[in-house]
Coordinates of C-alpha atoms in Angstrom, one line a residue:
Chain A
X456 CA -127.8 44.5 129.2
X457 CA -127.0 47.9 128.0
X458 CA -126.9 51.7 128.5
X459 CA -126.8 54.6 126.1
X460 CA -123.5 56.8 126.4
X461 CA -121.1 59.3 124.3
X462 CA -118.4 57.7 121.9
X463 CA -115.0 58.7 122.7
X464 CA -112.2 58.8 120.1
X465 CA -110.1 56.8 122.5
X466 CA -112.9 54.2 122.9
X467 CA -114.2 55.0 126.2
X468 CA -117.6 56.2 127.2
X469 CA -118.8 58.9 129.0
X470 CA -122.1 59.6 130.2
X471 CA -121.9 62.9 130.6
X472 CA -121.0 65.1 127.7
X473 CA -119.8 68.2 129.4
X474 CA -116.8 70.5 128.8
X475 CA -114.2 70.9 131.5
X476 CA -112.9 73.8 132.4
X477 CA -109.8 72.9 134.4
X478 CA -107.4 75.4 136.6
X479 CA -103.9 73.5 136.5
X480 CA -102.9 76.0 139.6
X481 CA -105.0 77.4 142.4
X482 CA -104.0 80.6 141.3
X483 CA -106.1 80.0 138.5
X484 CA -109.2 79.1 140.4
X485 CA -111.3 82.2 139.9
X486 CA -111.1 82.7 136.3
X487 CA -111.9 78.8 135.7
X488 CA -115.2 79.2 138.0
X489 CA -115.8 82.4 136.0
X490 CA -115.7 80.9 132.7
X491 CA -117.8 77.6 133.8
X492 CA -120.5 79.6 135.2
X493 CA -120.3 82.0 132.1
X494 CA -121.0 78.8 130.0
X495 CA -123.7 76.8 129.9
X496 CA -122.4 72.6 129.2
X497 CA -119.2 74.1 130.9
X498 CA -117.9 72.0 134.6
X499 CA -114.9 74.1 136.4
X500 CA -112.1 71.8 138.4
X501 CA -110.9 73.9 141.3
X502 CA -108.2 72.7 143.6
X503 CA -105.4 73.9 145.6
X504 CA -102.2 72.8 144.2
X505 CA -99.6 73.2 141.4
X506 CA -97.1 75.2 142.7
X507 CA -94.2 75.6 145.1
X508 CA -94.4 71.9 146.1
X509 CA -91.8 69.4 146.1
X510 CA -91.2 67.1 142.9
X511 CA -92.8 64.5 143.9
X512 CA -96.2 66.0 144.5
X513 CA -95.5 68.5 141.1
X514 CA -95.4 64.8 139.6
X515 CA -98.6 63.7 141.1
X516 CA -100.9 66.9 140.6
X517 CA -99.4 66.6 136.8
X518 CA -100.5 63.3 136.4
X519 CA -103.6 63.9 137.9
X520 CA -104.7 66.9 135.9
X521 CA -103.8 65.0 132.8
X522 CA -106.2 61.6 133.7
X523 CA -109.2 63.9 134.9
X524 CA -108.9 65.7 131.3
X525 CA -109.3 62.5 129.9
X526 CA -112.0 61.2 132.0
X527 CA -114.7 60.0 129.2
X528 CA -117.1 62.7 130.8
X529 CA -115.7 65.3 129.0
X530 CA -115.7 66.2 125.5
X531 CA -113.4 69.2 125.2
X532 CA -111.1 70.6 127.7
X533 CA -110.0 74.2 128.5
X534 CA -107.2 74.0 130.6
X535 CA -106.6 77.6 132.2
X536 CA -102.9 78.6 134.0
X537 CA -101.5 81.9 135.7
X538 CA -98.5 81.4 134.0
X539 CA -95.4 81.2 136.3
X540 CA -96.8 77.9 138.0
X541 CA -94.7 75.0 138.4
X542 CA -96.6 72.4 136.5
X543 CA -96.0 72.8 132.9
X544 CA -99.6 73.3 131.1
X545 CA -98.0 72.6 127.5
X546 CA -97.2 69.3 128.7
X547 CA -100.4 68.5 130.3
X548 CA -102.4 69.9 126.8
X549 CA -100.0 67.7 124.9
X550 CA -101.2 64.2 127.2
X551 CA -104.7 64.9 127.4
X552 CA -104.6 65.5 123.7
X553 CA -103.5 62.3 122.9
X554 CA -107.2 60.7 124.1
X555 CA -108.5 62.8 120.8
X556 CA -110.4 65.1 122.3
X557 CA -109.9 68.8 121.6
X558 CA -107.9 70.5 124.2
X559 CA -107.5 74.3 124.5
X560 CA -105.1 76.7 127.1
X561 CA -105.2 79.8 128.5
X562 CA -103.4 81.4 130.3
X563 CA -104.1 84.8 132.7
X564 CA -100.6 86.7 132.6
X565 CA -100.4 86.2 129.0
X566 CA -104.2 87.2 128.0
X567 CA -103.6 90.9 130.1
X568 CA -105.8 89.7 133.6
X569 CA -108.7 88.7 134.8
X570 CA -111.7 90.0 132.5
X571 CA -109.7 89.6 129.1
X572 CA -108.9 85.8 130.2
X573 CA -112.7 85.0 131.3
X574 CA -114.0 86.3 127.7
X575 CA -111.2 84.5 125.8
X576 CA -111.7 81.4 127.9
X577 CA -115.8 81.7 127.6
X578 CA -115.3 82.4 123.8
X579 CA -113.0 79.0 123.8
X580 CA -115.3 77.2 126.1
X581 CA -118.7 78.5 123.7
X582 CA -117.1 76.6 120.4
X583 CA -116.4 73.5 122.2
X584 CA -119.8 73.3 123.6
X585 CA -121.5 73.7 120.8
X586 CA -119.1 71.1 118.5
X587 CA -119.8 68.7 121.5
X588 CA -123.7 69.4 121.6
X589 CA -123.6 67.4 118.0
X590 CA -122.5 63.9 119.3
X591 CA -125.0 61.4 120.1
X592 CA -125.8 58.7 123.0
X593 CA -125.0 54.9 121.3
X594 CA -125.9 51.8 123.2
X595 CA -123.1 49.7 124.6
X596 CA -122.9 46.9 126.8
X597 CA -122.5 47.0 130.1
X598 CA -118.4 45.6 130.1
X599 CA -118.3 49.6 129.7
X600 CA -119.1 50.9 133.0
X601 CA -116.4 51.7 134.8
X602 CA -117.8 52.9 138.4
X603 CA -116.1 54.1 142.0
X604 CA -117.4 53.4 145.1
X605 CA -116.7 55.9 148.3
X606 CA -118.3 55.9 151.8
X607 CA -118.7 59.3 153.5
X608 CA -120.3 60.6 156.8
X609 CA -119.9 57.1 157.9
X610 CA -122.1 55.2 161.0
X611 CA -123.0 51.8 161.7
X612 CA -125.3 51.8 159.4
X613 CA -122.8 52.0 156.6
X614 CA -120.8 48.9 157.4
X615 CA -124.1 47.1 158.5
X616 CA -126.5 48.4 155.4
X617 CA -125.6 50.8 152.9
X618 CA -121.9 49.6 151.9
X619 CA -122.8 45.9 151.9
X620 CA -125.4 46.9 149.4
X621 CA -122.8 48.5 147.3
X622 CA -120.6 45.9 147.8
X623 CA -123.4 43.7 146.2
X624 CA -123.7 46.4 143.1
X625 CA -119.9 46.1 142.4
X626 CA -119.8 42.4 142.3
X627 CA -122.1 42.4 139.7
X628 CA -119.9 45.2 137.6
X629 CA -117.9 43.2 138.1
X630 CA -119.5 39.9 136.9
X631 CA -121.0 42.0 133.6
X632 CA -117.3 42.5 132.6
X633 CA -116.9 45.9 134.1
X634 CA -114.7 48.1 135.6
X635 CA -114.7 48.8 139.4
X636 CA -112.4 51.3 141.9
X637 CA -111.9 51.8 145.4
X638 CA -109.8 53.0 147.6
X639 CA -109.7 55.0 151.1
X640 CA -106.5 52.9 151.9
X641 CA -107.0 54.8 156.1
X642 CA -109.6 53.1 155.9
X643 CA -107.8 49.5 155.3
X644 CA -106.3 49.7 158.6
X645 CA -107.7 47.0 161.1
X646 CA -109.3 45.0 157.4
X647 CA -106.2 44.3 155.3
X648 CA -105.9 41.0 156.2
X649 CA -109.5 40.6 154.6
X650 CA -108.4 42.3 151.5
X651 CA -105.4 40.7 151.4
X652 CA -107.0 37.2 151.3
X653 CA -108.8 38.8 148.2
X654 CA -105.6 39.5 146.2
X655 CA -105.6 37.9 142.5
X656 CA -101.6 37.4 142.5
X657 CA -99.1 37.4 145.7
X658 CA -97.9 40.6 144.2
X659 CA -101.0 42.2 144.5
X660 CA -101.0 41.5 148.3
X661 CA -98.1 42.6 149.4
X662 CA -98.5 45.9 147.5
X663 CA -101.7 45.7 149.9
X664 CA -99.7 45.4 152.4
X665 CA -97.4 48.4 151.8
X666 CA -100.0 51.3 150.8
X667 CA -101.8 50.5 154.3
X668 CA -98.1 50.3 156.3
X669 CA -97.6 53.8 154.1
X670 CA -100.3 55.3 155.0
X671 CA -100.4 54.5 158.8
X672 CA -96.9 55.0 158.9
X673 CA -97.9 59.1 157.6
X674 CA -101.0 58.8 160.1
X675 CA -98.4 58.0 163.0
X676 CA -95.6 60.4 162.2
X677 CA -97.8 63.4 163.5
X678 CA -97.2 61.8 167.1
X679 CA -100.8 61.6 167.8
X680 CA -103.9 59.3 168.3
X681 CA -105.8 59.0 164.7
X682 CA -108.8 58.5 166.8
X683 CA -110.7 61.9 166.1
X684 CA -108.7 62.4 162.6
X685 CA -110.1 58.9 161.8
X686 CA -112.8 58.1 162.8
X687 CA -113.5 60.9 162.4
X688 CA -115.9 63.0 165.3
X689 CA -119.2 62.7 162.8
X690 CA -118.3 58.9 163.1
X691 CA -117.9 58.4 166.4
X692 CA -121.1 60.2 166.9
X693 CA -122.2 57.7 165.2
X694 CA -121.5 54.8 166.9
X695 CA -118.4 53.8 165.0
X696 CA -115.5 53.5 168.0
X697 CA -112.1 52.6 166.3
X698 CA -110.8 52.8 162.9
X699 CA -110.0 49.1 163.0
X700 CA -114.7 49.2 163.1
X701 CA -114.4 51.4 160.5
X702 CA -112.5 49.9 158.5
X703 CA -114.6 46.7 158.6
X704 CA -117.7 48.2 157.7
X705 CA -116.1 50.3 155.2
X706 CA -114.3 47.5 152.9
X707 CA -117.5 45.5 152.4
X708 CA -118.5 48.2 150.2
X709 CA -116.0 47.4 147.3
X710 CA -118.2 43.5 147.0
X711 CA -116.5 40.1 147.0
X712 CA -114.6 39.6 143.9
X713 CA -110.6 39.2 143.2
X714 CA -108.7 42.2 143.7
X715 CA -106.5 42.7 140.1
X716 CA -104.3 44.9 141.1
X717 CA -103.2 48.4 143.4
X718 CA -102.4 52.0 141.5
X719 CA -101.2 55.1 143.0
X720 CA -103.4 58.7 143.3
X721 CA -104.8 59.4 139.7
X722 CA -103.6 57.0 137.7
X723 CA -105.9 56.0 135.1
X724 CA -107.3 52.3 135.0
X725 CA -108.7 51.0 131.7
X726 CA -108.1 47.6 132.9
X727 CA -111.6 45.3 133.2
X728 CA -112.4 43.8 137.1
X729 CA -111.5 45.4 140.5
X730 CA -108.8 47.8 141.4
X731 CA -107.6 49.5 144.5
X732 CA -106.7 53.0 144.2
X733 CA -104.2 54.2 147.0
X734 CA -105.8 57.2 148.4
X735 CA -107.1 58.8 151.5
X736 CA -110.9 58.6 152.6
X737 CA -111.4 62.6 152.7
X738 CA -114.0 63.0 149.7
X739 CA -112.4 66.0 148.0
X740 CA -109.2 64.5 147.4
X741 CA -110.4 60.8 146.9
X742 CA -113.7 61.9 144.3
X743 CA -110.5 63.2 142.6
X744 CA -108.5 60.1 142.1
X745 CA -110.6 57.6 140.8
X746 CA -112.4 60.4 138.4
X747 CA -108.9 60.5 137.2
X748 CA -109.0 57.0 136.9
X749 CA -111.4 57.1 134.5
X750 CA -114.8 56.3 136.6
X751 CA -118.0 57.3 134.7
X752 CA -120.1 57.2 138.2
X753 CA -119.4 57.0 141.9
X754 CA -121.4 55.0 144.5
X755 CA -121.1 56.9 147.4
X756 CA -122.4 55.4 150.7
X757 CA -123.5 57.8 153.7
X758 CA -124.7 56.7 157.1
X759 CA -124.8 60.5 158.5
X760 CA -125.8 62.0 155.3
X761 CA -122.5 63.4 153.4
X762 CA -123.6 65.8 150.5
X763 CA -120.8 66.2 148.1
X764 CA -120.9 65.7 144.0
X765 CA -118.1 65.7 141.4
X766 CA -118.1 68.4 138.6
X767 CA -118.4 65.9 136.0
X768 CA -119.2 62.6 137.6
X769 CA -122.3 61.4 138.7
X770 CA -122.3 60.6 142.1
X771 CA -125.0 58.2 143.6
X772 CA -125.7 58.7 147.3
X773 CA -126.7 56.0 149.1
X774 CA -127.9 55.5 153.0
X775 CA -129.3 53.0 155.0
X776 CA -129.9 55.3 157.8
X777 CA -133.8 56.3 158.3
X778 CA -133.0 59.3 159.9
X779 CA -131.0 60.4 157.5
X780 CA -133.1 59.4 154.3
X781 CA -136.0 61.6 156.3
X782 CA -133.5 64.8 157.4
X783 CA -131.6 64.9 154.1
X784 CA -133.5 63.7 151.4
X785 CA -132.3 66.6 149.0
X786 CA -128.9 64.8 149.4
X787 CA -130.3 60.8 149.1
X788 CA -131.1 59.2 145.8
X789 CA -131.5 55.9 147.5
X790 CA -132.4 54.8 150.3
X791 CA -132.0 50.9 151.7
X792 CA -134.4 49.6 154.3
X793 CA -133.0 46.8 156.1
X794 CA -135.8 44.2 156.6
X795 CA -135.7 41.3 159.0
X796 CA -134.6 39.3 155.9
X797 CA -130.9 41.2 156.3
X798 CA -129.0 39.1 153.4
X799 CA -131.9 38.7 150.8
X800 CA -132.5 42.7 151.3
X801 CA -128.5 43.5 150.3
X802 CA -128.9 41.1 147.3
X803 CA -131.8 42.9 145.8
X804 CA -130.5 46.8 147.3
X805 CA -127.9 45.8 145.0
X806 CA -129.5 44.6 141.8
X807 CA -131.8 48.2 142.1
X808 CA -128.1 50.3 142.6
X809 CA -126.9 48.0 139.6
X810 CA -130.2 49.6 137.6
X811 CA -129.8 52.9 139.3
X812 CA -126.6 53.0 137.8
X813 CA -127.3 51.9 134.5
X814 CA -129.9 55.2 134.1
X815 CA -127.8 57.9 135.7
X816 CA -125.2 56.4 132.7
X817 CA -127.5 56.7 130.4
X818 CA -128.9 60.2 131.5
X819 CA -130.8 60.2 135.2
X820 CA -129.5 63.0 136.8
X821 CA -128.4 62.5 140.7
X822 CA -129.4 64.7 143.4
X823 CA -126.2 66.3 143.4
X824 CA -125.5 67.0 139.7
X825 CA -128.9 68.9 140.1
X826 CA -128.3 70.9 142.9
X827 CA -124.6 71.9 142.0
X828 CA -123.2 70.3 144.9
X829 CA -119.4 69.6 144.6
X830 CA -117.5 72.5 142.7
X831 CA -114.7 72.7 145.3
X832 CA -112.9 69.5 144.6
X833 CA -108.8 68.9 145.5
X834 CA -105.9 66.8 144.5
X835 CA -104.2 64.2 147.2
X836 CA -100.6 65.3 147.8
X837 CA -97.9 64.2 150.3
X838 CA -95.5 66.4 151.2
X839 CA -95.8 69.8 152.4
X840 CA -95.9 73.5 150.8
X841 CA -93.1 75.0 150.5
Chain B
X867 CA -143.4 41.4 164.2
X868 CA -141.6 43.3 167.1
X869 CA -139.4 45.4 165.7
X870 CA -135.5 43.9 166.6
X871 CA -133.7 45.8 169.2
X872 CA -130.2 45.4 168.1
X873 CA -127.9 43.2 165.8
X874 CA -125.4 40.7 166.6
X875 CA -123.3 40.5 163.5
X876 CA -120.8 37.1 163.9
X877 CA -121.5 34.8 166.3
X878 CA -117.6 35.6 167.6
X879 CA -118.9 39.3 168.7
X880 CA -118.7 39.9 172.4
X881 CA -120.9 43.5 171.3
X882 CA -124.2 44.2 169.8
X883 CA -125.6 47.2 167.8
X884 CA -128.4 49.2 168.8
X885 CA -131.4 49.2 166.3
X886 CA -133.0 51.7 168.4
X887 CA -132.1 54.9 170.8
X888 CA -132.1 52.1 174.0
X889 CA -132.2 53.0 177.7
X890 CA -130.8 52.1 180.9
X891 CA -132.9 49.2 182.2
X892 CA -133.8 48.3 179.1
X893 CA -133.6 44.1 178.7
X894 CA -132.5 42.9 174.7
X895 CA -132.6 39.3 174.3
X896 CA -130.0 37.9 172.5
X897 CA -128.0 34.7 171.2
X898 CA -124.7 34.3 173.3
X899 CA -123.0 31.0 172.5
X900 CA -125.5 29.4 171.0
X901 CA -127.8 30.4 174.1
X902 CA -130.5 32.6 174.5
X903 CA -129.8 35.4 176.9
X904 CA -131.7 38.5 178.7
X905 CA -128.9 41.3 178.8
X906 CA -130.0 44.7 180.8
X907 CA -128.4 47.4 179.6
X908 CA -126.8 49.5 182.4
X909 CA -126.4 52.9 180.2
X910 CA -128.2 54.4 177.5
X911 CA -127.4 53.3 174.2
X912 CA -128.1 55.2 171.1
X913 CA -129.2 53.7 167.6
X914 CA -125.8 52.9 165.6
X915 CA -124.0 52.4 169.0
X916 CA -122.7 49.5 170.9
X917 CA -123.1 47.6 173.6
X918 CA -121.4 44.2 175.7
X919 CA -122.8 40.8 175.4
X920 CA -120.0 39.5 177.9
X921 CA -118.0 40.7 180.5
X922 CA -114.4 42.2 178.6
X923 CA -111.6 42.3 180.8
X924 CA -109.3 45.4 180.4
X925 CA -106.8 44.7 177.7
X926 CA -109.0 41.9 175.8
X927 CA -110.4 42.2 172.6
X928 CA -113.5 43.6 171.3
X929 CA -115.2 41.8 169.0
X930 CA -117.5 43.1 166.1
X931 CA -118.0 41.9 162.6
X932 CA -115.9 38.3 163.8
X933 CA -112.8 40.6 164.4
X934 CA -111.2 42.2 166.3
X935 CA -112.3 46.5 166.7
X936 CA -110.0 47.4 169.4
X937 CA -109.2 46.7 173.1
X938 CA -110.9 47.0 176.0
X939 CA -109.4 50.3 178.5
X940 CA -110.9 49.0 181.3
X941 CA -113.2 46.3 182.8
X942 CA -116.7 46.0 180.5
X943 CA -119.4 44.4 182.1
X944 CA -121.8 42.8 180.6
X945 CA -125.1 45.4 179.5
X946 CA -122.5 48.4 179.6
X947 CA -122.2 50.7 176.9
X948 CA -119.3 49.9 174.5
X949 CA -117.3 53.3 172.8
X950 CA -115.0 55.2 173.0
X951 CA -114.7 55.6 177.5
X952 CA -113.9 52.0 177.3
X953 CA -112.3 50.8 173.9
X954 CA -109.1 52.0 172.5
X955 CA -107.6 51.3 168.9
X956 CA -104.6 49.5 167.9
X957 CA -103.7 50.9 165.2
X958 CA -102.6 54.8 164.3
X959 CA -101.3 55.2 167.6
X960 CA -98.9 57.6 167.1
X961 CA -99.3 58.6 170.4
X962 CA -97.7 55.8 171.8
X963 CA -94.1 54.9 171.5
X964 CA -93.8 52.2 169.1
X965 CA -97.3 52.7 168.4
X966 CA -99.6 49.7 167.6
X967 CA -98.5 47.0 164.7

């Protein structure tokens, strides 16, 4: 049991061999989208943050930044700054660097604008493809594979069909020695208890416990219903009613297995078995974390048909909805038909995800790597702009 | 093989999912307690949606999945559409002092 990905100095794999062009402020956004679309084997990172924010969420985007330039997808990483931004791009460099990869700045202010940046940053950008271009796809076992699961555009058919099936993919990640990440913690609310049973250590449960408290506690404090926020009004088109529904469809999609442990937003996981990621269930901000976490490929399970990528993760949609697989089938790499045989159908939907996976790692591109889908991603934060 | 109208997924659910867009008048048999039952639906119900197996008193929980989805808002009869008009949450209420757990 095997798949063919890139080496990586810090003895990870990637199965992608891009370079990433990251903006470390949004301030930096259009010269990084310039420069990626200037080069070909070039991904840009766009988000919104990194700057006049408090501490704690300066803290949080740095981290962040750092663990997505180390994500084994990339080879080489420009990182590209205004200048005057908060987060400190020397220290980022320095962190990503230690992984072993090379790791360029740039930075606008400094370079004299706009057009001298993107021709520096292209230039920059050029070399490293080209040096990356050289290394070769080796075979390694499947203890590798470190995959995140999401669920997006949500019905009842996800909880009933599409995130069981994934659920069955991740336990056998899992049992191949794997790595496997999810999170959505919203989306806990209503199913912690379930989860909780789950937890490898008594530690592990009561930190459970307190990211789902957290996180309704931040739902709550806007003095409003979550009903509409979450679910949200695509889900309750759908059928789904409450969050506590949601939530019990939606956690069947991380599988069966022990729950090891419970990180904050983009830490980096190179830990074996099954981890929680604390993080909220909107897909730009969450596709985010566990890419920062080090995920090679993301499960993602739609029941409405959600259509987002990752710059430089695969992301494998999933549905279980007919309607869906017929409407949006530029969107849907796989769909599962649920036969009147309901259990033996998940076990095999999830052996062919478990294969599906295994070729996307080792080159199959997804629907959404092809069409481009995904450029505009964003980091989770917590406190407000200032 | 007739195609199956809807899904009971515990045998502790007091609501069913439709398989199908479903319409008032329509009669789904299903298993309630262990006993084989003729349920006519008094609304529409479309695929992906819910509807009751038993009467729900307002207040009393409704069941999906073995667990509990929410609360009933007012009296569900047995056949009536299950959502939103007639279930609340219990959790995220941040509209209600206190709110929830």
């Amino acid at each position: 049991m095997s798949f063919l990905g890139f080496p990586r100095e810090d003895g990870s794999v990637g199965v992608r061999n891009h370079i990433g062009i990251i903006s470390v402020v949004v301030c930096a956004n259009d010269v990084t989208l310039k420069i990626a679309q200037q080069v070909e084997g070039a991904v840009a990172f766009l988000h919104d943050q990194g700057c006049t924010q408090t501490l704690v969420d300066l803290d949080q985007v740095t981290r962040t930044l750092v663990n997505l330039g180390k994500n084994p997808n990339l080879a080489g990483v420009l990182l590209v700054s205004l200048g005057c931004e908060s987060v400190l791009i020397d220290e980022i460099r320095e962190k990503i660097a230690v992984s072993g990869k090379p790791v360029k700045t740039l930075g606008i202010q400094k370079t004299g604008g706009m057009l001298p940046a993107i021709m520096e940053g292209s230039r920059i950008a050029q070399e490293m493809v080209i040096k990356a271009s050289t290394i070769r796809r080796e075979t390694f076992d499947d203890s590798y594979l470190s995959i995140g699961v999401k669920c997006g555009a949500s019905d009842t058919t996800s909880g009933l069909i599409s995130n069981p099936a994934a659920g069955a993919a991740f336990d056998l990640i899992y049992d191949h020695g794997g790595t496997c990440i999810f999170g959505e913690t919203t989306e806990f609310l209503g199913a912690e208890h379930i989860l909780m049973r789950r937890a490898a250590t008594p530690e592990v449960k009561k930190r459970i416990e307190e990211i789902v408290t957290r996180m309704e506690k931040r739902a709550k404090m806007m003095g409003v219903d979550i009903r509409g926020g979450q679910p949200t009004t695509g889900n309750i088109k759908g059928g789904l009613t409450t969050i506590e529904e949601k939530s019990l469809g939606a956690i069947v999609k991380a599988g069966t297995r022990p729950i090891h442990d419970v990180y904050e937003y983009g830490n980096k996981i190179t830990k074996k078995g099954l981890f929680i990621m604390d993080s909220p269930g909107r897909e730009p901000e969450f596709l985010t974390g566990v890419a920062a976490a080090g995920v090679q490929i993301i499960i993602f399970s739609t029941g409405i048909g959600a259509p987002q990528g990752f710059p430089f993760v695969p992301v494998l949609k999933i549905t279980g909805n007919p309607k869906t697989e017929r409407y949006l089938s530029d969107h849907i790499d796989k769909f599962i038909k649920l036969s009147e045989e309901g259990e033996n159908t998940i076990a095999q939907a999830g052996e062919e995800i478990y294969e599906e996976i295994k070729a996307i790692a080792s080159g199959k591109k997804t629907k959404a790597e092809v069409l481009g889908y995904g450029q505009f991603s964003n980091i989770f934060t917590i406190g407000p702009v200032i | 093989m007739i195609k199956k109208k809807a899904i009971v997924i515990n045998s502790k659910d007091n609501v069913a999912t439709a398989l199908d867009d479903l319409k008032a008048g329509e009669v789904i048999q299903e298993e309630v307690d262990s006993l084989k039952k003729n349920i006519k639906l008094n609304q529409d119900v479309p695929f992906g949606h819910k509807f009751s197996l038993k009467e729900i008193p307002s207040g009393s929980p409704v069941i999906k999945y073995g667990e509990i989805i929410g609360a009933a808002s007012k009296l569900i009869k047995v056949g009536d559409y299950v959502h939103i008009h007639n279930v609340k949450s219990n959790r995220g209420r941040g509209d209600i002092k206190g709110g929830s757990q």
